[in-house]
CSV table of C-alpha atoms in Angstrom, one decimal:
chain,number,residue,atom,x,y,z
A,201,MET,CA,-19.1,-14.6,-15.6
A,202,ALA,CA,-16.3,-14.9,-13.0
A,203,LYS,CA,-12.8,-14.8,-14.3
A,204,ARG,CA,-11.0,-18.1,-13.8
A,205,LYS,CA,-7.8,-17.9,-11.8
A,206,GLN,CA,-4.7,-18.9,-13.8
A,207,THR,CA,-2.6,-21.8,-12.5
A,208,VAL,CA,1.0,-20.8,-12.0
A,209,ALA,CA,4.2,-22.7,-11.4
A,210,SER,CA,6.8,-21.3,-9.0
A,211,THR,CA,10.2,-20.6,-10.5
A,212,GLY,CA,11.9,-21.6,-7.2
A,213,VAL,CA,13.9,-18.4,-7.4
A,214,ALA,CA,13.5,-16.0,-4.5
A,215,GLY,CA,12.1,-12.7,-5.7
A,216,LEU,CA,11.4,-13.8,-9.3
A,217,ASP,CA,7.9,-15.0,-8.5
A,218,GLU,CA,7.2,-11.6,-7.1
A,219,VAL,CA,8.3,-10.0,-10.4
A,220,LEU,CA,6.1,-12.4,-12.3
A,221,ARG,CA,3.2,-11.7,-9.9
A,222,GLY,CA,3.0,-15.3,-8.7
A,223,GLY,CA,5.1,-17.5,-11.1
A,224,LEU,CA,5.0,-18.9,-14.6
A,225,PRO,CA,1.6,-19.7,-16.1
A,226,ALA,CA,1.3,-23.5,-16.3
A,227,SER,CA,1.7,-25.7,-19.4
A,228,ASN,CA,3.7,-23.3,-21.4
A,229,LEU,CA,7.2,-23.0,-22.9
A,230,TYR,CA,9.6,-20.3,-21.6
A,231,ILE,CA,13.1,-19.1,-22.6
A,232,LEU,CA,15.8,-18.2,-20.1
A,233,GLN,CA,18.5,-16.2,-21.9
A,234,GLY,CA,21.9,-15.1,-20.7
A,235,ALA,CA,25.6,-15.1,-21.2
A,236,PRO,CA,27.8,-17.9,-19.9
A,237,GLY,CA,28.1,-17.6,-16.1
A,238,SER,CA,25.0,-15.5,-15.7
A,239,GLY,CA,23.2,-18.1,-13.5
A,240,LYS,CA,20.9,-19.9,-16.0
A,241,THR,CA,21.8,-23.5,-15.0
A,242,THR,CA,21.5,-22.6,-11.3
A,243,ALA,CA,18.1,-21.0,-11.8
A,244,ALA,CA,17.0,-24.0,-13.9
A,245,LEU,CA,17.9,-26.4,-11.0
A,246,GLN,CA,15.9,-24.2,-8.6
A,247,PHE,CA,12.9,-24.4,-11.0
A,248,LEU,CA,13.1,-28.2,-11.0
A,249,ARG,CA,13.7,-28.4,-7.2
A,250,ALA,CA,10.5,-26.4,-6.6
A,251,GLY,CA,8.7,-29.0,-8.6
A,252,VAL,CA,10.2,-31.9,-6.7
A,253,GLU,CA,9.0,-30.3,-3.4
A,254,LEU,CA,5.5,-30.4,-4.8
A,255,GLY,CA,5.8,-34.1,-5.8
A,256,GLU,CA,6.1,-33.4,-9.5
A,257,SER,CA,8.1,-35.4,-12.0
A,258,CYS,CA,11.0,-33.3,-13.3
A,259,ILE,CA,13.5,-33.8,-16.1
A,260,TYR,CA,16.7,-32.0,-16.9
A,261,VAL,CA,17.6,-32.6,-20.6
A,262,SER,CA,21.2,-31.6,-21.1
A,263,LEU,CA,23.0,-31.4,-24.5
A,264,SER,CA,25.7,-29.1,-23.1
A,265,GLN,CA,26.6,-30.3,-19.6
A,266,THR,CA,27.2,-33.6,-18.1
A,267,ALA,CA,25.3,-35.1,-15.1
A,268,ALA,CA,28.5,-34.8,-13.1
A,269,GLU,CA,28.7,-31.0,-13.8
A,270,LEU,CA,25.1,-30.5,-12.8
A,271,GLU,CA,25.8,-32.5,-9.6
A,272,ALA,CA,28.8,-30.3,-8.8
A,273,ILE,CA,26.6,-27.1,-9.2
A,274,ALA,CA,24.0,-28.6,-6.9
A,275,VAL,CA,26.6,-29.6,-4.3
A,276,SER,CA,28.2,-26.1,-4.3
A,277,HIS,CA,24.9,-24.9,-2.9
A,278,GLY,CA,24.3,-27.8,-0.5
A,279,TRP,CA,21.5,-29.2,-2.8
A,280,SER,CA,20.7,-32.7,-4.0
A,281,LEU,CA,19.5,-33.7,-7.4
A,282,ASP,CA,17.2,-36.4,-5.8
A,283,GLY,CA,13.9,-36.4,-7.7
A,284,ILE,CA,15.4,-34.7,-10.8
A,285,ARG,CA,16.0,-37.1,-13.7
A,286,VAL,CA,19.0,-36.0,-15.8
A,287,GLU,CA,18.8,-37.0,-19.4
A,288,GLU,CA,22.3,-36.5,-20.7
A,289,LEU,CA,22.4,-36.4,-24.5
A,290,SER,CA,25.2,-35.8,-26.9
A,291,ALA,CA,24.2,-34.6,-30.3
A,292,SER,CA,27.5,-35.9,-31.7
A,293,ASP,CA,26.9,-39.4,-30.4
A,294,ALA,CA,23.2,-39.6,-31.2
A,295,ILE,CA,23.6,-40.9,-34.7
A,296,ASN,CA,25.5,-44.0,-33.5
A,297,GLY,CA,27.3,-44.4,-36.8
A,298,ALA,CA,24.0,-44.4,-38.8
A,299,ALA,CA,25.3,-41.6,-41.0
A,300,ASP,CA,27.2,-44.1,-43.1
A,301,GLN,CA,23.9,-45.9,-44.0
A,302,THR,CA,21.6,-43.0,-44.9
A,303,ILE,CA,21.2,-40.4,-47.7
A,304,PHE,CA,20.2,-37.8,-45.1
A,305,GLN,CA,22.8,-35.1,-44.3
A,306,THR,CA,24.5,-35.5,-40.9
A,307,ALA,CA,22.9,-32.3,-39.4
A,308,GLU,CA,19.4,-33.5,-40.3
A,309,LEU,CA,20.1,-37.0,-38.8
A,310,ARG,CA,21.6,-35.5,-35.7
A,311,LEU,CA,18.6,-33.3,-35.2
A,312,ASP,CA,16.1,-36.1,-35.8
A,313,GLU,CA,17.9,-38.5,-33.4
A,314,THR,CA,18.2,-35.8,-30.7
A,315,ARG,CA,14.5,-35.0,-31.0
A,316,LYS,CA,13.5,-38.6,-30.7
A,317,ALA,CA,15.7,-39.2,-27.6
A,318,ILE,CA,14.1,-36.2,-25.9
A,319,GLU,CA,10.5,-37.2,-26.8
A,320,ASN,CA,11.1,-40.7,-25.7
A,321,ALA,CA,12.3,-39.5,-22.3
A,322,ILE,CA,9.2,-37.3,-21.9
A,323,GLU,CA,6.8,-40.1,-22.9
A,324,GLU,CA,8.5,-42.5,-20.5
A,325,HIS,CA,8.7,-40.3,-17.4
A,326,LYS,CA,5.8,-38.0,-18.0
A,327,PRO,CA,7.3,-34.9,-16.4
A,328,ARG,CA,5.4,-31.9,-15.1
A,329,ARG,CA,8.4,-29.7,-15.4
A,330,LEU,CA,11.3,-29.9,-17.9
A,331,VAL,CA,14.5,-28.0,-18.5
A,332,TYR,CA,16.1,-28.1,-21.9
A,333,ASP,CA,19.8,-27.1,-21.9
A,334,SER,CA,20.5,-25.6,-24.3
A,335,LEU,CA,19.1,-24.1,-27.5
A,336,LEU,CA,22.6,-23.1,-28.6
A,337,GLU,CA,23.3,-26.8,-29.5
A,338,ILE,CA,20.0,-27.1,-31.5
A,339,ARG,CA,20.7,-23.8,-33.3
A,340,LEU,CA,24.1,-25.1,-34.3
A,341,ILE,CA,22.7,-28.4,-35.5
A,342,THR,CA,19.9,-26.9,-37.6
A,343,GLY,CA,22.2,-24.4,-39.2
A,344,ASP,CA,19.6,-21.9,-40.3
A,345,SER,CA,16.8,-19.9,-38.7
A,346,PRO,CA,13.8,-21.4,-40.6
A,347,ARG,CA,14.7,-24.9,-39.7
A,348,PHE,CA,15.4,-23.8,-36.1
A,349,ARG,CA,12.0,-22.2,-35.9
A,350,ARG,CA,10.2,-25.2,-37.2
A,351,GLU,CA,12.0,-27.4,-34.7
A,352,LEU,CA,10.9,-25.1,-31.8
A,353,LEU,CA,7.3,-25.0,-33.0
A,354,GLY,CA,7.1,-28.7,-33.2
A,355,PHE,CA,8.6,-29.1,-29.7
A,356,LYS,CA,6.2,-26.5,-28.3
A,357,ALA,CA,3.2,-28.4,-29.7
A,358,PHE,CA,4.6,-31.7,-28.3
A,359,LEU,CA,4.9,-30.3,-24.8
A,360,ALA,CA,1.6,-28.5,-24.9
A,361,GLN,CA,-0.2,-31.8,-25.6
A,362,ARG,CA,1.4,-33.2,-22.4
A,363,ASN,CA,0.8,-30.2,-20.1
A,364,VAL,CA,4.6,-29.7,-19.5
A,365,VAL,CA,6.0,-26.5,-18.1
A,366,ALA,CA,9.3,-26.2,-20.0
A,367,LEU,CA,12.2,-23.9,-19.4
A,368,LEU,CA,14.6,-23.7,-22.4
A,369,LEU,CA,18.0,-22.2,-21.7
A,370,ASP,CA,19.5,-20.0,-24.4
A,371,THR,CA,23.1,-19.0,-24.2
A,372,GLN,CA,24.0,-15.6,-25.6
A,373,THR,CA,27.6,-14.7,-26.2
A,374,SER,CA,28.6,-11.0,-25.9
A,375,GLY,CA,29.1,-9.4,-29.3
A,376,ALA,CA,27.2,-12.1,-31.2
A,377,GLU,CA,24.2,-11.3,-33.2
A,378,ARG,CA,21.0,-12.0,-31.4
A,379,SER,CA,18.7,-14.4,-33.2
A,380,GLY,CA,16.0,-13.8,-30.6
A,381,GLU,CA,13.1,-12.9,-32.8
A,382,GLU,CA,12.2,-16.4,-33.7
A,383,VAL,CA,12.7,-17.5,-30.1
A,384,GLU,CA,10.7,-14.7,-28.5
A,385,GLY,CA,7.8,-15.1,-31.0
A,386,ILE,CA,7.4,-18.8,-30.1
A,387,ALA,CA,7.9,-18.7,-26.4
A,388,HIS,CA,5.1,-17.8,-23.9
A,389,GLY,CA,7.6,-15.8,-21.9
A,390,VAL,CA,11.2,-14.7,-22.1
A,391,ILE,CA,13.4,-14.0,-19.1
A,392,ARG,CA,16.9,-12.5,-19.5
A,393,PHE,CA,19.8,-12.6,-17.1
A,394,ASP,CA,22.3,-9.8,-17.5
A,395,LYS,CA,25.9,-9.9,-16.2
A,396,SER,CA,28.3,-6.9,-16.3
A,397,LEU,CA,31.8,-6.3,-14.9
A,398,GLU,CA,32.7,-2.7,-14.1
A,399,GLU,CA,36.3,-1.4,-14.0
A,400,TYR,CA,36.3,-2.0,-10.2
A,401,GLY,CA,34.2,-4.0,-7.9
A,402,ALA,CA,32.1,-7.1,-8.0
A,403,VAL,CA,30.1,-8.5,-10.9
A,404,ARG,CA,26.7,-6.7,-11.2
A,405,ARG,CA,23.8,-9.0,-12.1
A,406,ARG,CA,20.2,-8.1,-13.0
A,407,VAL,CA,17.2,-9.8,-14.5
A,408,GLU,CA,14.5,-8.6,-17.0
A,409,VAL,CA,11.3,-10.3,-17.9
A,410,SER,CA,11.1,-9.1,-21.5
A,411,LYS,CA,7.9,-10.9,-22.4
A,412,MET,CA,5.2,-12.7,-20.5
A,413,ARG,CA,1.8,-13.3,-22.1
A,414,GLY,CA,-1.2,-12.6,-20.0
A,415,VAL,CA,0.6,-11.6,-16.8
A,416,PRO,CA,1.0,-8.0,-15.5
A,417,ILE,CA,4.7,-8.4,-14.6
A,418,ALA,CA,6.9,-5.8,-12.8
A,419,ASP,CA,8.7,-4.9,-16.0
A,420,GLY,CA,12.2,-3.4,-16.3
A,421,TYR,CA,15.5,-4.5,-14.7
A,422,HIS,CA,15.7,-5.9,-11.2
A,423,ASP,CA,18.9,-6.5,-9.3
A,424,MET,CA,19.9,-10.2,-8.7
A,425,ALA,CA,22.8,-12.2,-7.2
A,426,ILE,CA,24.0,-15.7,-6.9
A,427,ARG,CA,24.5,-16.7,-3.3
A,428,GLU,CA,26.0,-19.9,-1.9
A,429,GLY,CA,23.3,-22.0,-0.5
A,430,GLN,CA,20.5,-19.9,-2.0
A,431,GLY,CA,21.3,-20.0,-5.7
A,432,VAL,CA,19.9,-17.1,-7.8
A,433,VAL,CA,18.2,-14.5,-5.7
A,434,VAL,CA,16.2,-11.6,-7.3
A,435,PHE,CA,15.6,-8.3,-5.6
A,436,PRO,CA,12.4,-6.7,-7.1
A,437,ARG,CA,12.4,-3.0,-7.3
A,438,ILE,CA,10.5,-1.2,-4.5
A,439,ILE,CA,7.0,-0.1,-5.4
A,440,PRO,CA,6.2,2.9,-3.1
A,441,GLY,CA,2.4,2.4,-3.6
A,442,ALA,CA,2.7,-1.0,-1.9
A,443,ALA,CA,3.2,0.7,1.5
A,444,THR,CA,0.2,1.3,3.8
A,445,GLU,CA,-0.4,5.0,4.4
A,446,ASP,CA,0.0,6.2,8.0
A,447,ALA,CA,-3.3,7.8,8.9
A,448,LYS,CA,-2.0,9.6,12.1
A,449,PRO,CA,0.9,11.9,11.4
A,450,HIS,CA,2.7,13.0,14.5
A,451,LEU,CA,5.7,15.0,15.6
A,452,ILE,CA,8.9,13.1,16.5
A,453,LYS,CA,11.0,14.7,19.2
A,454,SER,CA,14.8,14.6,19.5
A,455,GLY,CA,15.0,14.9,23.3
A,456,VAL,CA,16.7,18.4,23.0
A,457,ALA,CA,14.0,21.1,23.4
A,458,GLU,CA,16.0,23.8,21.5
A,459,LEU,CA,16.5,21.5,18.5
A,460,ASP,CA,12.8,20.6,18.4
A,461,GLU,CA,12.0,24.3,18.5
A,462,MET,CA,14.0,24.8,15.4
A,463,PHE,CA,11.8,22.3,13.6
A,464,GLY,CA,8.6,24.0,14.8
A,465,GLY,CA,8.0,21.4,17.6
A,466,GLY,CA,9.6,18.4,16.0
A,467,GLN,CA,10.0,16.4,12.9
A,468,GLU,CA,7.0,14.7,11.2
A,469,ALA,CA,6.5,11.0,10.8
A,470,GLY,CA,6.4,9.9,7.2
A,471,THR,CA,9.1,12.4,6.0
A,472,VAL,CA,12.7,12.3,4.9
A,473,THR,CA,15.4,14.5,6.6
A,474,LEU,CA,18.7,15.1,4.9
A,475,VAL,CA,21.5,15.8,7.4
A,476,ILE,CA,24.1,17.5,5.3
A,477,GLY,CA,27.6,18.6,6.4
A,478,GLN,CA,31.3,18.3,6.2
A,479,SER,CA,33.4,15.7,8.2
A,480,GLY,CA,33.3,16.4,12.0
A,481,THR,CA,30.1,18.6,11.9
A,482,GLY,CA,28.1,16.1,13.9
A,483,LYS,CA,25.9,14.4,11.3
A,484,SER,CA,26.1,10.9,12.7
A,485,THR,CA,25.7,12.3,16.2
A,486,MET,CA,22.4,13.9,15.2
A,487,ALA,CA,21.2,10.6,13.9
A,488,SER,CA,22.1,8.9,17.1
A,489,LEU,CA,20.3,11.5,19.0
A,490,TYR,CA,17.0,10.9,17.3
A,491,ALA,CA,17.5,7.2,17.5
A,492,THR,CA,18.0,7.3,21.2
A,493,ALA,CA,15.0,9.5,21.8
A,494,ALA,CA,12.8,7.1,19.7
A,495,LEU,CA,14.1,4.1,21.6
A,496,LYS,CA,13.4,5.7,25.0
A,497,ARG,CA,9.8,6.3,23.8
A,498,GLY,CA,9.6,2.5,23.2
A,499,GLU,CA,9.7,2.7,19.4
A,500,SER,CA,11.8,0.5,17.1
A,501,VAL,CA,14.7,2.0,15.2
A,502,ALA,CA,16.8,0.7,12.3
A,503,LEU,CA,20.3,1.9,11.4
A,504,PHE,CA,22.0,1.0,8.2
A,505,LEU,CA,25.8,1.8,8.3
A,506,PHE,CA,28.0,2.0,5.2
A,507,GLU,CA,31.1,3.8,6.7
A,508,GLU,CA,31.2,3.4,10.5
A,509,ARG,CA,32.0,0.1,12.1
A,510,LEU,CA,29.4,-1.2,14.7
A,511,GLU,CA,31.8,-0.9,17.6
A,512,THR,CA,32.9,2.6,16.6
A,513,PHE,CA,29.2,3.6,16.5
A,514,PHE,CA,28.6,2.3,20.0
A,515,ARG,CA,31.7,3.9,21.5
A,516,ARG,CA,31.0,7.3,19.9
A,517,SER,CA,27.4,7.3,21.1
A,518,GLU,CA,28.5,6.2,24.6
A,519,GLY,CA,31.0,9.1,24.7
A,520,LEU,CA,28.0,11.4,24.4
A,521,GLY,CA,25.9,9.8,27.1
A,522,MET,CA,23.8,7.6,24.7
A,523,ASP,CA,24.1,4.0,25.6
A,524,LEU,CA,22.6,2.0,22.8
A,525,ARG,CA,24.1,-1.4,23.3
A,526,GLN,CA,21.3,-2.8,25.5
A,527,PHE,CA,18.6,-1.6,23.0
A,528,HIS,CA,20.6,-3.5,20.3
A,529,LYS,CA,20.8,-6.7,22.5
A,530,ASP,CA,17.1,-6.5,23.2
A,531,GLY,CA,16.2,-6.3,19.5
A,532,GLN,CA,14.6,-2.9,19.7
A,533,LEU,CA,17.5,-1.3,17.8
A,534,ILE,CA,18.3,-3.1,14.5
A,535,ILE,CA,21.7,-2.3,13.1
A,536,SER,CA,23.0,-3.6,9.7
A,537,ASP,CA,26.6,-3.0,8.7
A,538,PHE,CA,27.3,-3.2,5.0
A,539,ASN,CA,30.3,-3.3,2.6
A,540,PRO,CA,29.0,-1.0,-0.2
A,541,ASN,CA,31.0,-2.9,-2.8
A,542,GLU,CA,29.1,-6.1,-2.1
A,543,ILE,CA,25.5,-4.9,-2.2
A,544,SER,CA,23.3,-3.7,-5.1
A,545,PRO,CA,20.7,-0.9,-4.7
A,546,GLY,CA,17.9,-3.5,-5.2
A,547,GLU,CA,19.2,-5.8,-2.5
A,548,PHE,CA,19.6,-2.9,-0.1
A,549,ALA,CA,16.1,-1.6,-0.7
A,550,GLN,CA,14.7,-5.0,-0.1
A,551,ILE,CA,16.6,-5.5,3.2
A,552,VAL,CA,15.3,-2.1,4.4
A,553,GLN,CA,11.7,-2.9,3.4
A,554,GLN,CA,11.8,-6.3,5.1
A,555,VAL,CA,13.2,-4.9,8.4
A,556,VAL,CA,10.7,-2.1,8.5
A,557,VAL,CA,7.7,-4.4,8.0
A,558,ARG,CA,8.9,-7.2,10.2
A,559,GLU,CA,10.1,-5.0,13.2
A,560,LYS,CA,7.5,-2.2,12.8
A,561,ILE,CA,10.2,0.4,12.6
A,562,ARG,CA,9.4,4.1,13.2
A,563,VAL,CA,12.8,5.7,12.6
A,564,VAL,CA,15.3,4.7,9.9
A,565,VAL,CA,18.9,6.1,9.7
A,566,ILE,CA,21.0,5.6,6.5
A,567,ASP,CA,24.6,6.5,7.4
A,568,SER,CA,25.9,7.5,5.0
A,569,PHE,CA,24.3,7.8,1.6
A,570,THR,CA,27.5,9.3,0.3
A,571,GLY,CA,29.5,6.2,1.1
A,572,TYR,CA,26.9,4.0,-0.5
A,573,LEU,CA,26.8,6.3,-3.6
A,574,ASN,CA,30.5,6.3,-4.1
A,575,SER,CA,30.7,2.5,-4.4
A,576,LEU,CA,28.3,2.3,-7.3
A,577,PRO,CA,29.2,2.6,-11.0
A,578,HIS,CA,25.9,4.3,-12.0
A,579,ARG,CA,25.1,7.0,-9.5
A,580,GLU,CA,22.0,8.3,-11.3
A,581,LYS,CA,20.5,4.8,-11.0
A,582,ALA,CA,21.3,4.7,-7.3
A,583,VAL,CA,19.6,8.0,-6.7
A,584,ARG,CA,16.4,6.8,-8.6
A,585,ASP,CA,16.4,3.6,-6.5
A,586,ILE,CA,16.9,5.4,-3.2
A,587,GLN,CA,14.1,7.8,-4.1
A,588,SER,CA,11.6,4.8,-4.6
A,589,LEU,CA,12.8,3.4,-1.2
A,590,LEU,CA,12.3,6.8,0.6
A,591,LYS,CA,8.8,7.2,-0.9
A,592,TYR,CA,8.0,3.7,0.4
A,593,LEU,CA,9.3,4.6,3.9
A,594,ALA,CA,7.4,7.9,3.9
A,595,ARG,CA,4.1,6.2,3.0
A,596,SER,CA,4.8,3.7,5.8
A,597,GLY,CA,4.9,6.6,8.3
A,598,VAL,CA,8.6,6.2,9.0
A,599,LEU,CA,10.9,9.1,9.7
A,600,THR,CA,14.0,8.6,7.6
A,601,MET,CA,17.3,10.4,8.3
A,602,LEU,CA,19.7,10.3,5.3
A,603,ILE,CA,23.3,11.3,6.2
A,604,VAL,CA,25.0,13.2,3.3
A,605,ALA,CA,28.7,14.2,3.5
A,606,GLN,CA,30.1,17.3,1.9
A,607,HIS,CA,33.7,17.7,0.5
A,608,GLY,CA,36.4,19.2,2.7
A,609,LEU,CA,36.9,20.0,6.3
A,610,LEU,CA,36.9,23.8,6.7
A,611,GLY,CA,36.1,26.7,4.5
A,612,GLN,CA,33.3,27.7,2.0
A,613,ASN,CA,34.4,25.5,-0.9
A,614,VAL,CA,32.1,22.6,-0.1
A,615,GLY,CA,29.8,20.6,-2.3
A,616,ILE,CA,28.2,17.2,-2.9
A,617,ASP,CA,29.0,14.9,-5.8
A,618,VAL,CA,25.4,14.4,-6.8
A,619,ASP,CA,22.5,16.8,-6.0
A,620,VAL,CA,20.2,14.9,-3.6
A,621,SER,CA,18.6,17.9,-1.9
A,622,PHE,CA,15.3,17.2,-3.7
A,623,LEU,CA,15.1,13.9,-1.8
A,624,GLY,CA,14.4,15.5,1.5
A,625,ASP,CA,11.3,17.0,3.0
A,626,THR,CA,13.6,18.6,5.6
A,627,VAL,CA,17.2,19.6,5.2
A,628,LEU,CA,19.4,20.1,8.3
A,629,LEU,CA,22.6,21.8,7.4
A,630,LEU,CA,25.6,21.4,9.7
A,631,ARG,CA,28.8,23.5,9.3
A,632,ILE,CA,32.0,24.1,11.2
A,633,ALA,CA,34.1,27.3,11.2
A,634,GLU,CA,37.0,28.9,13.1
A,635,HIS,CA,35.9,31.5,15.5
A,636,GLU,CA,38.2,33.3,18.1
A,637,GLY,CA,40.8,30.5,17.9
A,638,ARG,CA,38.5,27.6,18.2
A,639,LEU,CA,36.2,25.6,15.9
A,640,ARG,CA,32.4,26.1,16.3
A,641,ARG,CA,29.7,23.9,14.9
A,642,ASN,CA,26.7,25.7,13.4
A,643,ILE,CA,23.3,24.2,12.8
A,644,ALA,CA,20.4,25.5,10.6
A,645,VAL,CA,17.1,24.1,9.2
A,646,VAL,CA,17.3,25.3,5.6
A,647,LYS,CA,14.2,23.5,4.4
A,648,LYS,CA,11.0,22.0,5.8
A,649,ARG,CA,8.1,21.2,3.5
A,650,HIS,CA,5.5,20.7,6.2
A,651,GLY,CA,4.8,23.4,8.8
A,652,PRO,CA,6.9,26.2,10.2
A,653,HIS,CA,10.6,26.1,11.1
A,654,ASP,CA,13.3,28.4,12.6
A,655,LEU,CA,15.5,30.3,10.2
A,656,ASP,CA,18.1,31.2,12.7
A,657,VAL,CA,21.6,29.8,12.7
A,658,ARG,CA,22.5,28.3,16.1
A,659,GLU,CA,25.5,26.7,17.6
A,660,LEU,CA,25.6,23.0,18.1
A,661,LEU,CA,27.5,21.8,21.2
A,662,ILE,CA,28.7,18.2,21.3
A,663,GLN,CA,30.1,17.4,24.7
A,664,SER,CA,30.6,14.4,26.9
A,665,GLY,CA,27.6,15.3,28.9
A,666,GLY,CA,25.3,15.3,25.8
A,667,ILE,CA,24.2,17.5,23.0
A,668,SER,CA,22.8,21.0,23.2
A,669,VAL,CA,21.8,23.8,20.8
A,670,VAL,CA,22.3,27.5,21.8
A,671,SER,CA,21.8,30.8,20.2
A,672,TYR,CA,24.8,31.9,18.1
A,673,ASN,CA,26.4,35.1,19.4
A,674,PRO,CA,28.7,36.7,16.8
A,675,LEU,CA,31.6,38.9,17.6
A,676,PRO,CA,30.6,42.4,18.8
A,677,GLU,CA,31.1,45.2,16.3
A,678,THR,CA,34.1,47.5,17.0
């Protein structure tokens, strides 16, 4: 018997449907949890706006925010609430003075009147989608967990009979005890928005789908952000296996015969090369060299800059005889210039993935990974995330050059904050030392997983006429 495909409702949140493998299974009740300011209301409006675009009837039931406040949130993103009916309820006003004429306790009466108002709105407008904001008010009215649970069970049954997809917002305050067991047990799915503020830098946001019945979700945390005009945006973690394997590995040349000779003829597509060295050793220049050679072969190249300004990059390259401006204007060379403090690992990985797929990129340069790493509060997480991205690029047949800076300028006391040598299939080590009253740059291939490579240390000459590699001649013995 053929398996019937499950109908899903889009969340309207970029990236979240991908985490959910398509969206929210229809006609169910879901909980969206998060601290104040984590983006719940914005995401809820996106959910309803997605329904409006499909011609569905949508209701926003608000016990915590006014219609004017919701309108202000929408306007801040350039949105309209047209098509979304806002049912603005106040639990404190719902009893309309009836408490003086009844034997029921005020809390019970408030709960009953609030429930009736919501059910009447649903019966009248017959929504396909509904947002309930928020469970905190109902939890406060009910006063205890058993009554709160009974209220949710009854509401869930009411919605199920009417085929409504409902998103219930649940505000969680930091330091407070979580009463999530009764919520999570009732809901078909639970999505959590997390917001954290480090000692320095921007707010870090992430999302976790902690529960989703019958859906093979991409579990764990995924980076997210709130962007003006876009609302909540989720950046799903990179899955290396999603890339298409390159069936035809080939050698990638640098345009400098002596350098290609050191790599046993060239570097292989679908590998990662770490270019490691101190400041001034020529790391970025080596990346520009490979980029230029690829562009001249007619291949597309992507550069992701974290330290060097775009104009500085162009002028440095032009000073070495590599004019890359026209390639950039023609769209063959894609350059993205980032402020590391304003981008999460998840967003960066998604940008790289999209550029590689869209532009059919063959060479990727990340300059520098060190600057990117230094801006992040959790370096170990950044290394794990970049490893997934590098695996994806390798399986896509892309040569990736990762620039890694060492401490210091001269001398032997050099190092790297975090060991990343395991990330590279190939490691190119650049050094600089004083010799006979001048500084000399040295170059060596210290690791190459695939195929032979030269073990000699050679001299790297960076001159206005170009780049060359020559045999290193030490001082004669006396």
